[in-house]
Backbone atoms as SQL, in Angstrom:
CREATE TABLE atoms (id INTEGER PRIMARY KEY, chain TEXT, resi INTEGER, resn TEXT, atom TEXT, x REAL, y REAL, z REAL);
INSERT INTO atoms VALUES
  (1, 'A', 1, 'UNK', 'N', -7.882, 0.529, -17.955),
  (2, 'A', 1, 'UNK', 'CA', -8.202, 1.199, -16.697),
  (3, 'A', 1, 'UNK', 'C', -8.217, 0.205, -15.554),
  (4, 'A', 2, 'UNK', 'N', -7.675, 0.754, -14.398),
  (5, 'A', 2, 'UNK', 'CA', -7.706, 0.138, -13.505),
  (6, 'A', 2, 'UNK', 'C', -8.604, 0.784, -12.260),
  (7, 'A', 3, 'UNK', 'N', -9.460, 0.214, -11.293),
  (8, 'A', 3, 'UNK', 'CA', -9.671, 0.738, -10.100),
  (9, 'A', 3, 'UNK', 'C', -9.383, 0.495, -8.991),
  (10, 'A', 4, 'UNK', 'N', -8.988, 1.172, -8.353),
  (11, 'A', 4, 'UNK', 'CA', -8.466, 0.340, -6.836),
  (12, 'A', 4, 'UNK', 'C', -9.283, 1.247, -5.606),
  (13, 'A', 5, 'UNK', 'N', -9.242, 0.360, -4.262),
  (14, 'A', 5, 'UNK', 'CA', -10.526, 0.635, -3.351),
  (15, 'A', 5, 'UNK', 'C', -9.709, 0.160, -2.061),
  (16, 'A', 6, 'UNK', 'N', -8.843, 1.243, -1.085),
  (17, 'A', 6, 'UNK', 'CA', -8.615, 0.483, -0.253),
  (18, 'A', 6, 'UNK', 'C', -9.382, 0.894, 0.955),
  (19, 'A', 7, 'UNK', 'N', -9.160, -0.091, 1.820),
  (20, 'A', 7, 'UNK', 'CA', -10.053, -0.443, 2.652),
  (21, 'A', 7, 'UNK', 'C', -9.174, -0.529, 3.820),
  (22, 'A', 8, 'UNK', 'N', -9.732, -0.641, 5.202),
  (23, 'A', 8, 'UNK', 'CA', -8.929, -1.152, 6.348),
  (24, 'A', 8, 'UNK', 'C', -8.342, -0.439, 7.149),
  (25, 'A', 9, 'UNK', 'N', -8.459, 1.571, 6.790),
  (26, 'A', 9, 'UNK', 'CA', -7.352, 2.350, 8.123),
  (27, 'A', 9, 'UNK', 'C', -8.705, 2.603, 9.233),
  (28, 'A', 10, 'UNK', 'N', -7.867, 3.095, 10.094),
  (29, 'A', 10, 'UNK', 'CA', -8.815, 3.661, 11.160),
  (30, 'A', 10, 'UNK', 'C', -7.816, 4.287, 12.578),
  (31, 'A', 11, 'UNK', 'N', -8.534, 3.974, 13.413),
  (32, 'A', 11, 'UNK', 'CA', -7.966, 4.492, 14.847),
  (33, 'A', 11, 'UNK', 'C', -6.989, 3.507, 15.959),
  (34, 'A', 12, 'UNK', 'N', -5.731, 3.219, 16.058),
  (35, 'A', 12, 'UNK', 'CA', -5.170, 2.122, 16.410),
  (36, 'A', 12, 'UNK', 'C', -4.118, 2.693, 17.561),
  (37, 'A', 13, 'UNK', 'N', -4.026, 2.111, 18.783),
  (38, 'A', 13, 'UNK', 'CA', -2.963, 2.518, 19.627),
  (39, 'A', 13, 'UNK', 'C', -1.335, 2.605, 19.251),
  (40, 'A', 14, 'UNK', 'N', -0.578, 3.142, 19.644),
  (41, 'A', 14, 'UNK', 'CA', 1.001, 2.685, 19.815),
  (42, 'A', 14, 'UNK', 'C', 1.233, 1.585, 19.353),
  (43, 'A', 15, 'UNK', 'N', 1.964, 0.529, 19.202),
  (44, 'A', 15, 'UNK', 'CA', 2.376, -1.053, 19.063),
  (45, 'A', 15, 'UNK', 'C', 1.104, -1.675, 18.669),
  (46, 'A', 16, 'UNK', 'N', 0.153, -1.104, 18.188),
  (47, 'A', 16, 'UNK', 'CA', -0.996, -2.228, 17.820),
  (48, 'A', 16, 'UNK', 'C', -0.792, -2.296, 16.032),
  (49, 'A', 17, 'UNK', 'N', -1.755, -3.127, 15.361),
  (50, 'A', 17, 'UNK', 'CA', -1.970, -3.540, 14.103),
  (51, 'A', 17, 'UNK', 'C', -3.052, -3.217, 13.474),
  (52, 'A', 18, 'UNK', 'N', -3.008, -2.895, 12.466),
  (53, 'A', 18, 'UNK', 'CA', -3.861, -3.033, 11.011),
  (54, 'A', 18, 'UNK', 'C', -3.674, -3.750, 9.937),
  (55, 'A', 19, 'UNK', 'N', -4.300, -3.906, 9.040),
  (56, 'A', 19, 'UNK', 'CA', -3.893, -4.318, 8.008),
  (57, 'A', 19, 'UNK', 'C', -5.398, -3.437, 6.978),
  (58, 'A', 20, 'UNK', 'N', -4.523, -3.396, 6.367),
  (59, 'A', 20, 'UNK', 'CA', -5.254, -2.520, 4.719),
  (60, 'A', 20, 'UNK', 'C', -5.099, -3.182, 3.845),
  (61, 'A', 21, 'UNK', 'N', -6.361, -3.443, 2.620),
  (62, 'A', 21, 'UNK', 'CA', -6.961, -4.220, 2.087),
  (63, 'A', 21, 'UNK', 'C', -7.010, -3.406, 0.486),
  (64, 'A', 22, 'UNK', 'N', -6.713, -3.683, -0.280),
  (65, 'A', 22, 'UNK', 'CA', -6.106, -2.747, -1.656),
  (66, 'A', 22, 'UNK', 'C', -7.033, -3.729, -2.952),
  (67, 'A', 23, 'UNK', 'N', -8.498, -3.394, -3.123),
  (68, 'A', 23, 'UNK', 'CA', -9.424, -4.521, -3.949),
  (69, 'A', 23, 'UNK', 'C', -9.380, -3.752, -5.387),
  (70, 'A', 24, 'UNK', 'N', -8.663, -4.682, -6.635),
  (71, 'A', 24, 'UNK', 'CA', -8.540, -4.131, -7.847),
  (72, 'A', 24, 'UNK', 'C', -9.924, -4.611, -8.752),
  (73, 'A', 25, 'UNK', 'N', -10.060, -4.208, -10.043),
  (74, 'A', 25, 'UNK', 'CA', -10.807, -4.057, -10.887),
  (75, 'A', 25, 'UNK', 'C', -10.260, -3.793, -12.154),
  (76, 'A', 26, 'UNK', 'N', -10.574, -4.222, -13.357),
  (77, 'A', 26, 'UNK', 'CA', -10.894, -3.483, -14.548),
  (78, 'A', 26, 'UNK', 'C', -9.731, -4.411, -15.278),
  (79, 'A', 27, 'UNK', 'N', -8.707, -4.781, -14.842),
  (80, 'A', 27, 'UNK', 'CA', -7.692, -5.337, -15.743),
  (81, 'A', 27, 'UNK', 'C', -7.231, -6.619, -14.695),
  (82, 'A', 28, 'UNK', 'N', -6.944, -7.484, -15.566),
  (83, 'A', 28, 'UNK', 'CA', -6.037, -8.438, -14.763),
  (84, 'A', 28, 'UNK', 'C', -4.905, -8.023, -13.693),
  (85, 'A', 29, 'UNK', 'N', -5.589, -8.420, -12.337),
  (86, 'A', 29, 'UNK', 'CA', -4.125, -7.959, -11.473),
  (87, 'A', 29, 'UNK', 'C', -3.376, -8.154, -11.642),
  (88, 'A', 30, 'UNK', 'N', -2.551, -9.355, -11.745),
  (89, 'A', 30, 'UNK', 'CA', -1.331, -10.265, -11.906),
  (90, 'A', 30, 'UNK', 'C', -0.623, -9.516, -12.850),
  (91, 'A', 31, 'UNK', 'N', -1.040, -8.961, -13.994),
  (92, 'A', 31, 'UNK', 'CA', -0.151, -7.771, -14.772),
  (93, 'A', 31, 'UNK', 'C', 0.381, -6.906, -13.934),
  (94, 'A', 32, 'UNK', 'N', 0.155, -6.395, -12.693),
  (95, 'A', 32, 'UNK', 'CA', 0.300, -4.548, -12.148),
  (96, 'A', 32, 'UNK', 'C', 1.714, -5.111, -11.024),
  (97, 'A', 33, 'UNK', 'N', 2.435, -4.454, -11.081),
  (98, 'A', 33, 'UNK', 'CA', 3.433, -3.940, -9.368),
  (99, 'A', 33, 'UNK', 'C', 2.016, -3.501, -8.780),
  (100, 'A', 34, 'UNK', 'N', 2.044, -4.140, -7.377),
  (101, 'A', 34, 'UNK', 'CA', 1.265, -2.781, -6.475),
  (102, 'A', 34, 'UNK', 'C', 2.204, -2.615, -5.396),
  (103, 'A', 35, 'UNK', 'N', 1.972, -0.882, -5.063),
  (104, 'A', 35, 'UNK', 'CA', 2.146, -0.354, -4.389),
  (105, 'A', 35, 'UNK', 'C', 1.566, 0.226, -3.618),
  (106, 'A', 36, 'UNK', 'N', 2.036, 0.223, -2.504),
  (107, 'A', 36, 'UNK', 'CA', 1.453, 1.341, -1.186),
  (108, 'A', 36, 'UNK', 'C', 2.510, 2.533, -0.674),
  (109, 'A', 37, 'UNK', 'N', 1.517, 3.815, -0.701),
  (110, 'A', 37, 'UNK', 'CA', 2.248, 4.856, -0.471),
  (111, 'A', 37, 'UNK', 'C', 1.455, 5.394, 0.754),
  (112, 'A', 38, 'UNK', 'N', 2.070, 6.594, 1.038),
  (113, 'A', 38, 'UNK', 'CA', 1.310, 7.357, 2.476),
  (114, 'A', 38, 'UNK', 'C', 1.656, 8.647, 2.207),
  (115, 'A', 39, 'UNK', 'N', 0.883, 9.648, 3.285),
  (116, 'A', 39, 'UNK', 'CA', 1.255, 11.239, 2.967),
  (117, 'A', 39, 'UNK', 'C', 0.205, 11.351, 4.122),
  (118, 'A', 40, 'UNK', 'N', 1.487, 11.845, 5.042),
  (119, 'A', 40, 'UNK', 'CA', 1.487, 12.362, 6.776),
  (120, 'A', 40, 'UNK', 'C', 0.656, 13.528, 6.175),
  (121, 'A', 41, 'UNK', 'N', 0.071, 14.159, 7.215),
  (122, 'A', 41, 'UNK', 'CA', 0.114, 15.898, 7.246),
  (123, 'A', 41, 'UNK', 'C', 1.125, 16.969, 7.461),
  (124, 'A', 42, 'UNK', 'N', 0.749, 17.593, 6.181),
  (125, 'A', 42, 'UNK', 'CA', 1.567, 18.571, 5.661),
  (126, 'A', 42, 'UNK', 'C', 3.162, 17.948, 5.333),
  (127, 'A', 43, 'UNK', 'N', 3.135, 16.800, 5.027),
  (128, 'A', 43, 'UNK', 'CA', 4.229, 15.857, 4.405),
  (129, 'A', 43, 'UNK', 'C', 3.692, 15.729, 2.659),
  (130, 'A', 44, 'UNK', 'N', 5.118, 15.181, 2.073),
  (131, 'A', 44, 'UNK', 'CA', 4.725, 14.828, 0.767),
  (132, 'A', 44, 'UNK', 'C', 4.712, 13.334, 1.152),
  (133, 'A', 45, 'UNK', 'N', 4.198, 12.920, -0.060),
  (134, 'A', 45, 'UNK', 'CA', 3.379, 11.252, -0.745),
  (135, 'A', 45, 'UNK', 'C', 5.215, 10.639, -0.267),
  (136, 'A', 46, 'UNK', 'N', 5.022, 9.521, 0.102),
  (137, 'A', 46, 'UNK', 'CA', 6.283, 8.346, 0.255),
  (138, 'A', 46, 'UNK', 'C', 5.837, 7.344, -0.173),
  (139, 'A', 47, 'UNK', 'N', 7.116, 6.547, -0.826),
  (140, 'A', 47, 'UNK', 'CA', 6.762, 5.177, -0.938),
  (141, 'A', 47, 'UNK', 'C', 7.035, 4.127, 0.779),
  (142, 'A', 48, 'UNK', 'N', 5.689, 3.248, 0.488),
  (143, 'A', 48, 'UNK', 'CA', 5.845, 2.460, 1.580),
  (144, 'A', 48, 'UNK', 'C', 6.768, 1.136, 1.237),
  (145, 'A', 49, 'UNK', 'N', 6.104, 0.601, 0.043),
  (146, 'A', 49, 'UNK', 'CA', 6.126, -1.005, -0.225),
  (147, 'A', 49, 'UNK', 'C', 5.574, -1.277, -1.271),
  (148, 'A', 50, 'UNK', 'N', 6.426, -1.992, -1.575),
  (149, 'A', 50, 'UNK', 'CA', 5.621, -2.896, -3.344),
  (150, 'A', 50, 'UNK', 'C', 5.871, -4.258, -3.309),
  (151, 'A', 51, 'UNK', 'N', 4.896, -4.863, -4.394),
  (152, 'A', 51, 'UNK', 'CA', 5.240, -5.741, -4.719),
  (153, 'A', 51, 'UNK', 'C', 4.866, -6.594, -6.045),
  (154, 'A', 52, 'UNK', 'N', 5.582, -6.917, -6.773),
  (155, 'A', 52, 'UNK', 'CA', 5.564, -7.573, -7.742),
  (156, 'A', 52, 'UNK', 'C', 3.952, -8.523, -8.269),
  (157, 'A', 53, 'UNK', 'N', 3.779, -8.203, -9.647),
  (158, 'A', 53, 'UNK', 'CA', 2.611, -8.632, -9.867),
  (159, 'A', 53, 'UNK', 'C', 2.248, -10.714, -10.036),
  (160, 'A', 54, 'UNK', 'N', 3.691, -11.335, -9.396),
  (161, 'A', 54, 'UNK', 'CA', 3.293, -13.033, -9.375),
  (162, 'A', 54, 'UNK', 'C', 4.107, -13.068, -7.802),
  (163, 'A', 55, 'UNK', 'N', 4.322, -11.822, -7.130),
  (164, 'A', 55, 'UNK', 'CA', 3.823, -12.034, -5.711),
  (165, 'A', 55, 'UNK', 'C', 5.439, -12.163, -5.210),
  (166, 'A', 56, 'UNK', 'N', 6.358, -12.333, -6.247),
  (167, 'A', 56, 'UNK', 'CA', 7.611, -12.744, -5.808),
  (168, 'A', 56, 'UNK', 'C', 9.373, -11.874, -5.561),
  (169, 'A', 57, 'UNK', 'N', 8.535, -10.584, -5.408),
  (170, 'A', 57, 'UNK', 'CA', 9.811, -9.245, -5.356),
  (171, 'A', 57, 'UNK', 'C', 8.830, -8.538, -4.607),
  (172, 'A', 58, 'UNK', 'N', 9.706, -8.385, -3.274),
  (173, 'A', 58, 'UNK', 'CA', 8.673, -7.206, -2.515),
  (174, 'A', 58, 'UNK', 'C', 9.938, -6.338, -1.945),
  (175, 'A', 59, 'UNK', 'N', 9.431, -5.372, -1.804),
  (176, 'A', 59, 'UNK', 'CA', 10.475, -3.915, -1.248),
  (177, 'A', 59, 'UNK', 'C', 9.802, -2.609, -0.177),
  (178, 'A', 60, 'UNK', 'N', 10.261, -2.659, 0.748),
  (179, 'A', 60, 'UNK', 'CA', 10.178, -1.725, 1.389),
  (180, 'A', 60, 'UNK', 'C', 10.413, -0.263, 1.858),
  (181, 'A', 61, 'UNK', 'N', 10.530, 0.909, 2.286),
  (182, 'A', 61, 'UNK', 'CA', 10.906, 1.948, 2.643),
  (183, 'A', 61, 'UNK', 'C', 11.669, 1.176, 4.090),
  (184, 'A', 62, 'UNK', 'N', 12.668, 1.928, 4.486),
  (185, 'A', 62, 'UNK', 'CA', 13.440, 1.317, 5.822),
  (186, 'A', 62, 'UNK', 'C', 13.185, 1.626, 6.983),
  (187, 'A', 63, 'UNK', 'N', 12.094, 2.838, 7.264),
  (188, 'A', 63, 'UNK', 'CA', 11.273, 3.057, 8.095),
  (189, 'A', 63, 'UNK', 'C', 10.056, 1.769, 7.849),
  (190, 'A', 64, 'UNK', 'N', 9.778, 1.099, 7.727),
  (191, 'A', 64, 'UNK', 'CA', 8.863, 0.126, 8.149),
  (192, 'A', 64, 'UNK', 'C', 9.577, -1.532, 7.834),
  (193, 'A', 65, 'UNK', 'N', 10.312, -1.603, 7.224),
  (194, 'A', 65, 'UNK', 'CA', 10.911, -2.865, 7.416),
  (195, 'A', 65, 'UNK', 'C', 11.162, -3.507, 8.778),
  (196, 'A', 66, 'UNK', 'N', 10.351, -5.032, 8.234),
  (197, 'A', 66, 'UNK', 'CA', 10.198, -5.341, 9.738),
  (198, 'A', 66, 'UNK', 'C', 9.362, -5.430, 10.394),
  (199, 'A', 67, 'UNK', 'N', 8.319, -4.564, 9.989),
  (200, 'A', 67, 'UNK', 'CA', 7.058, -4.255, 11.011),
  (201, 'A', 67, 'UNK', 'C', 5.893, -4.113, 9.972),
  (202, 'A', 68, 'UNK', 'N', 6.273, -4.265, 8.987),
  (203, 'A', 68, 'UNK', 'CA', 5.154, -4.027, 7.559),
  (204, 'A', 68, 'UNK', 'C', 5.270, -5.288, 6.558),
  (205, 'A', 69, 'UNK', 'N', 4.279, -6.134, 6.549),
  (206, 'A', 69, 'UNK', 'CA', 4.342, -6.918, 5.318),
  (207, 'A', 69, 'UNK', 'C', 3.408, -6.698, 3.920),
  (208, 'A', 70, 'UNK', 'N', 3.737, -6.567, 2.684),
  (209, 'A', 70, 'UNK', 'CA', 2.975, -6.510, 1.918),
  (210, 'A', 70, 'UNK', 'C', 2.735, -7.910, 1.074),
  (211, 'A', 71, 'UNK', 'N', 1.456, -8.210, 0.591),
  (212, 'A', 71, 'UNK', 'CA', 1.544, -9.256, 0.055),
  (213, 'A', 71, 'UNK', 'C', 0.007, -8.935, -0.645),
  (214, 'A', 72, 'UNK', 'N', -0.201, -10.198, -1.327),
  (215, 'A', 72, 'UNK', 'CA', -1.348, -9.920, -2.519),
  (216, 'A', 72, 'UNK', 'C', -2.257, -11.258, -2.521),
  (217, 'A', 73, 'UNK', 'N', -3.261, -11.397, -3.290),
  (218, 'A', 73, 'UNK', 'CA', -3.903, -12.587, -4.115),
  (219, 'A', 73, 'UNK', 'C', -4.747, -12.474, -4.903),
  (220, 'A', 74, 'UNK', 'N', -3.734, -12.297, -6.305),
  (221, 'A', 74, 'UNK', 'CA', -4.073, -12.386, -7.345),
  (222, 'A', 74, 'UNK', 'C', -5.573, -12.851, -7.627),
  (223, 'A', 75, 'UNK', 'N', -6.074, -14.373, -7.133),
  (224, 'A', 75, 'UNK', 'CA', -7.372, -14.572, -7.308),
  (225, 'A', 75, 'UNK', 'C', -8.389, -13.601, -7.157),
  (226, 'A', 76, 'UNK', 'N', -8.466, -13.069, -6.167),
  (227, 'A', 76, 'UNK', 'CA', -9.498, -12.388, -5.658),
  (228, 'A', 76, 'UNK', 'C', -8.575, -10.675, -5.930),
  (229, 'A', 77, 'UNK', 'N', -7.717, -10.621, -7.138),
  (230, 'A', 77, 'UNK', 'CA', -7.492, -9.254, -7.394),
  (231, 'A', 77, 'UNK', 'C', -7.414, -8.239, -6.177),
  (232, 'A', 78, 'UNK', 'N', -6.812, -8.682, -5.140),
  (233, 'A', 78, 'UNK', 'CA', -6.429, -7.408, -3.852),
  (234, 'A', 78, 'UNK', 'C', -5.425, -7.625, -2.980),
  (235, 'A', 79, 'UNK', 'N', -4.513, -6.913, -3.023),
  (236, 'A', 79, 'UNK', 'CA', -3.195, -6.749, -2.193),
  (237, 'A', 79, 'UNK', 'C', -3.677, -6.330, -0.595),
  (238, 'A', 80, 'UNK', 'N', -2.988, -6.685, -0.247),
  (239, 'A', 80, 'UNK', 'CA', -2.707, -5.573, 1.126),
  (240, 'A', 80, 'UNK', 'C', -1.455, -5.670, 2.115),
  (241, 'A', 81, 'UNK', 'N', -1.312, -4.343, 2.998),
  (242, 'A', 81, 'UNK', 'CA', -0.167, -3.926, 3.657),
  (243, 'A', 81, 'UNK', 'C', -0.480, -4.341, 5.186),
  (244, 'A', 82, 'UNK', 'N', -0.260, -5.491, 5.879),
  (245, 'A', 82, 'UNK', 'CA', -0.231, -6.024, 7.214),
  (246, 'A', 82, 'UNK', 'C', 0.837, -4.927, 7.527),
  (247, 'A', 83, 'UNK', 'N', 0.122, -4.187, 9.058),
  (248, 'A', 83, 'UNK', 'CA', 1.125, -3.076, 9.698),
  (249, 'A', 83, 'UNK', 'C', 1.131, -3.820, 11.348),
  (250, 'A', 84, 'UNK', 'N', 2.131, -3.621, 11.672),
  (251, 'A', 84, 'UNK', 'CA', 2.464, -4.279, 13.103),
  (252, 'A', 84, 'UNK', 'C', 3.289, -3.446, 13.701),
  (253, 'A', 85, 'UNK', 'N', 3.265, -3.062, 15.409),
  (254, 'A', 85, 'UNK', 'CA', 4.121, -1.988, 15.848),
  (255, 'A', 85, 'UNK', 'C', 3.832, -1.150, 15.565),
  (256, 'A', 86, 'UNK', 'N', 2.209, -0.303, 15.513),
  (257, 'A', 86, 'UNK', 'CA', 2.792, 0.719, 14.612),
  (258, 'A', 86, 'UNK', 'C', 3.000, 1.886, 15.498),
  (259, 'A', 87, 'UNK', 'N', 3.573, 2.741, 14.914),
  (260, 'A', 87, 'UNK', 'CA', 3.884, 3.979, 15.512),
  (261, 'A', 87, 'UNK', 'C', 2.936, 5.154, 15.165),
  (262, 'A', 88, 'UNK', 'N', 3.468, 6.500, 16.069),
  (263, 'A', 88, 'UNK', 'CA', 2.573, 7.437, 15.705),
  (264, 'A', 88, 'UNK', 'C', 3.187, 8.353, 14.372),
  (265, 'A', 89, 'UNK', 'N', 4.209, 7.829, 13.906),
  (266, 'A', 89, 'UNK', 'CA', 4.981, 8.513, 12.907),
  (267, 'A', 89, 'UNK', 'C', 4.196, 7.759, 11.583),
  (268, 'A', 90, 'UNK', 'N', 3.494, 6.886, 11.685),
  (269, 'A', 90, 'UNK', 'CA', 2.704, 6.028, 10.936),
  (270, 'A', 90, 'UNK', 'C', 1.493, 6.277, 10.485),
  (271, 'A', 91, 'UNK', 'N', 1.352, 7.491, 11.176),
  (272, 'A', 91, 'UNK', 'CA', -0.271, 8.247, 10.738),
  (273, 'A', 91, 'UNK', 'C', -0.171, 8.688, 9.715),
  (274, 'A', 92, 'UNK', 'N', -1.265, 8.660, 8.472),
  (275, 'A', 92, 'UNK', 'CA', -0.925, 9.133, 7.267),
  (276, 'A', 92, 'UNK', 'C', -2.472, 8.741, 6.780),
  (277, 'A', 93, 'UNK', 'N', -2.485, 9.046, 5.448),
  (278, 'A', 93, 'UNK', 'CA', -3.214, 8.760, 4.509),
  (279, 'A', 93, 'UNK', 'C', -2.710, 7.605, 3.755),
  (280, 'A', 94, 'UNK', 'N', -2.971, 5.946, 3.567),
  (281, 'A', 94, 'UNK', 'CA', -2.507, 4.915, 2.481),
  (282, 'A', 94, 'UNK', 'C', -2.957, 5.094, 1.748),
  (283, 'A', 95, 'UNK', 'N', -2.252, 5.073, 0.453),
  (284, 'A', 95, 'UNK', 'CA', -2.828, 5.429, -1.080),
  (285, 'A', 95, 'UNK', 'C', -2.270, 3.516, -1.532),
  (286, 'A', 96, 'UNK', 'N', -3.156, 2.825, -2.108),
  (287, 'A', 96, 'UNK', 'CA', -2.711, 1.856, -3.306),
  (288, 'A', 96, 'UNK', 'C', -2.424, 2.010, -4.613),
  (289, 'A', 97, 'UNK', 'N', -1.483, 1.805, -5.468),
  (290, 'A', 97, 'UNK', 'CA', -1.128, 2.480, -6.461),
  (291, 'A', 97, 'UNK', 'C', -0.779, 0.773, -7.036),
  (292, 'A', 98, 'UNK', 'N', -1.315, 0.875, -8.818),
  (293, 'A', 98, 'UNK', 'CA', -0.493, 0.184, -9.655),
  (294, 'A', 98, 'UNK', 'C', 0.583, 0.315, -10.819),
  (295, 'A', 99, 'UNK', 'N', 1.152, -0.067, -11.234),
  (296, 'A', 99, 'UNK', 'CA', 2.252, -0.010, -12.096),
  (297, 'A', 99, 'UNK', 'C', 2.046, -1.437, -13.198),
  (298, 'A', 100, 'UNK', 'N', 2.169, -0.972, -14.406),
  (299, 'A', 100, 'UNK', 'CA', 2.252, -2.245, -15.166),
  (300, 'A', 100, 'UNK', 'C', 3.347, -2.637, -15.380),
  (301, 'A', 101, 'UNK', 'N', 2.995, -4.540, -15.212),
  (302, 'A', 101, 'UNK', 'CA', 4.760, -5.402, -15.143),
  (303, 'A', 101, 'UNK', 'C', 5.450, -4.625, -13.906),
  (304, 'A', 102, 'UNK', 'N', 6.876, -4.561, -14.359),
  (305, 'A', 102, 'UNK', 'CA', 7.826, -3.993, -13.395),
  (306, 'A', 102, 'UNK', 'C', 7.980, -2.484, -13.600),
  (307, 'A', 103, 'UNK', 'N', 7.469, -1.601, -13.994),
  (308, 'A', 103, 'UNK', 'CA', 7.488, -0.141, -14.241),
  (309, 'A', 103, 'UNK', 'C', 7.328, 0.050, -12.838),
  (310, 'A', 104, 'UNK', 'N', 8.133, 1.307, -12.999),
  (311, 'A', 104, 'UNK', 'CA', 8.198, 2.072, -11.501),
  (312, 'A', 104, 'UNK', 'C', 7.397, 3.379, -11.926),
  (313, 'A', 105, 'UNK', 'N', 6.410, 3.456, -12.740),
  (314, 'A', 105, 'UNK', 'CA', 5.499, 4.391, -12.620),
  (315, 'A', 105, 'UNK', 'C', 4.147, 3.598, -12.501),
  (316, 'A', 106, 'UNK', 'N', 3.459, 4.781, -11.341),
  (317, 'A', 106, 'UNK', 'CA', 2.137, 4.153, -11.007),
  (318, 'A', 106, 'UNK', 'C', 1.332, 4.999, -11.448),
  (319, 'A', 107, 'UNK', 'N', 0.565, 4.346, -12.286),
  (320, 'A', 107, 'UNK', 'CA', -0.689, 5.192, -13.298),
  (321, 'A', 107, 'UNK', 'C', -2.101, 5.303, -12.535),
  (322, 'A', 108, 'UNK', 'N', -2.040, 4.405, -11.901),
  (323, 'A', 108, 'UNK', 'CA', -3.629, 3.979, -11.258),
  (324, 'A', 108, 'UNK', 'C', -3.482, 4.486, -9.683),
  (325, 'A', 109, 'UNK', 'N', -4.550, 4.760, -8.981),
  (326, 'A', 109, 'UNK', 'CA', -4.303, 5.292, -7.380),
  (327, 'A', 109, 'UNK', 'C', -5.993, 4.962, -6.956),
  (328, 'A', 110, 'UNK', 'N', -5.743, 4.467, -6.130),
  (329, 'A', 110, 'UNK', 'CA', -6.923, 4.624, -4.924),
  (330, 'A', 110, 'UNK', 'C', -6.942, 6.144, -4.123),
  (331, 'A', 111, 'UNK', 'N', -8.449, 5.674, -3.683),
  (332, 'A', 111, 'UNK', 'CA', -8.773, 7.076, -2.861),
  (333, 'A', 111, 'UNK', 'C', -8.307, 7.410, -1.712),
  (334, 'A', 112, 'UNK', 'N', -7.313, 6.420, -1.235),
  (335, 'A', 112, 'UNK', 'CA', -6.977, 6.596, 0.218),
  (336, 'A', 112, 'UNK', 'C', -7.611, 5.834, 1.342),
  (337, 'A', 113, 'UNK', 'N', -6.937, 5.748, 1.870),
  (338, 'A', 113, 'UNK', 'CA', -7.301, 5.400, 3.810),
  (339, 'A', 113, 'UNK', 'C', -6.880, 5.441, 4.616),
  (340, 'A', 114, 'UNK', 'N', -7.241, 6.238, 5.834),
  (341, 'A', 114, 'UNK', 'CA', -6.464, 7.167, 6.886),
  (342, 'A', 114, 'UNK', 'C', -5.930, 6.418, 8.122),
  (343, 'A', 115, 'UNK', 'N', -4.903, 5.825, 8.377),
  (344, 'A', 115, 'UNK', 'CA', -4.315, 5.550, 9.562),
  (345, 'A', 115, 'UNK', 'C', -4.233, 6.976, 10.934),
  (346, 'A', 116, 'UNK', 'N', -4.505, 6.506, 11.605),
  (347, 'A', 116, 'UNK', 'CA', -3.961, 7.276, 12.460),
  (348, 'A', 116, 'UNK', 'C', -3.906, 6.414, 14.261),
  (349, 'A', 117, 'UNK', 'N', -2.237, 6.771, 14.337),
  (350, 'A', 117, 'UNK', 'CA', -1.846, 6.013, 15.444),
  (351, 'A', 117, 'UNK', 'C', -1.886, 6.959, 16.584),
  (352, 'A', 118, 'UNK', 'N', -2.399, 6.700, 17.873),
  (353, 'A', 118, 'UNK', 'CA', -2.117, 7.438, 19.089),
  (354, 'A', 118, 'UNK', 'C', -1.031, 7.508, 19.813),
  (355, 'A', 119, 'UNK', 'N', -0.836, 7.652, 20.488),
  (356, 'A', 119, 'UNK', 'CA', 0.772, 7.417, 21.514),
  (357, 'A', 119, 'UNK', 'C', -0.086, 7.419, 23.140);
C-alpha cells in the first residue's frame, strides 16, 4: 500500500505559479512512476506528467510543456509539479498517482488539490 497527500493548490492569477507537493508513504518511493493528473469541471481525469521512480524519464501532456516541471526526492518520499504561466484552462483538481517501476498503470491516488486560475 501506498499513500499519497498532495498538498500546494489554491487561488493564483493568470501567468502566476504554484507548485504542488505529492508526500508518499507506506512503500519505498524510488520503486513507483509518479504521476500527476487533473480533471477540469465537468471534464474527464488527464494525464499531466510523470516521472520515473530514480528521477531520470520525465513526460509531459503538450498542453503544459514548458511551463510545468515535474520532479521528485526520493529522500524525503515526495514529488511535485512546479506550474509556471499558468492559465485559466489550468483550473482543475491535481490528483498524484503511483505506478510500480515503469507500469503505466496507477494503482495508488491521492485525494486531490484544487487549482484554480483567474483571468
Amino acid at each position: 500500500q501506498v499513500q499519497l497527500v498532495e498538498s500546494g493548490g489554491g487561488l493564483v492569477q493568470a501567468g502566476g505559479s504554484l507548485t504542488l507537493s505529492c508526500a508518499a508513504s507506506g512503500r519505498p518511493f524510488s520503486w513507483y512512476t509518479m504521476g500527476w493528473f487533473r480533471q477540469a469541471p465537468g471534464k474527464e481525469r488527464e494525464f499531466v506528467a510523470a516521472i520515473r521512480g530514480n528521477g531520470g524519464t520525465t513526460n509531459y501532456v503538450d498542453s503544459v510543456k514548458g511551463r510545468f516541471i515535474i520532479s521528485r526526492d526520493n529522500a524525503k518520499s515526495t514529488g511535485y509539479l512546479q506550474m509556471n504561466s499558468l492559465k485559466p484552462e489550468d483550473t482543475a483538481v491535481y490528483y498524484c498517482a503511483t505506478a510500480l517501476g515503469s507500469s503505466n498503470r496507477y494503482d495508488y491516488w491521492g485525494q486531490g488539490t484544487r487549482v484554480t486560475v483567474s483571468s
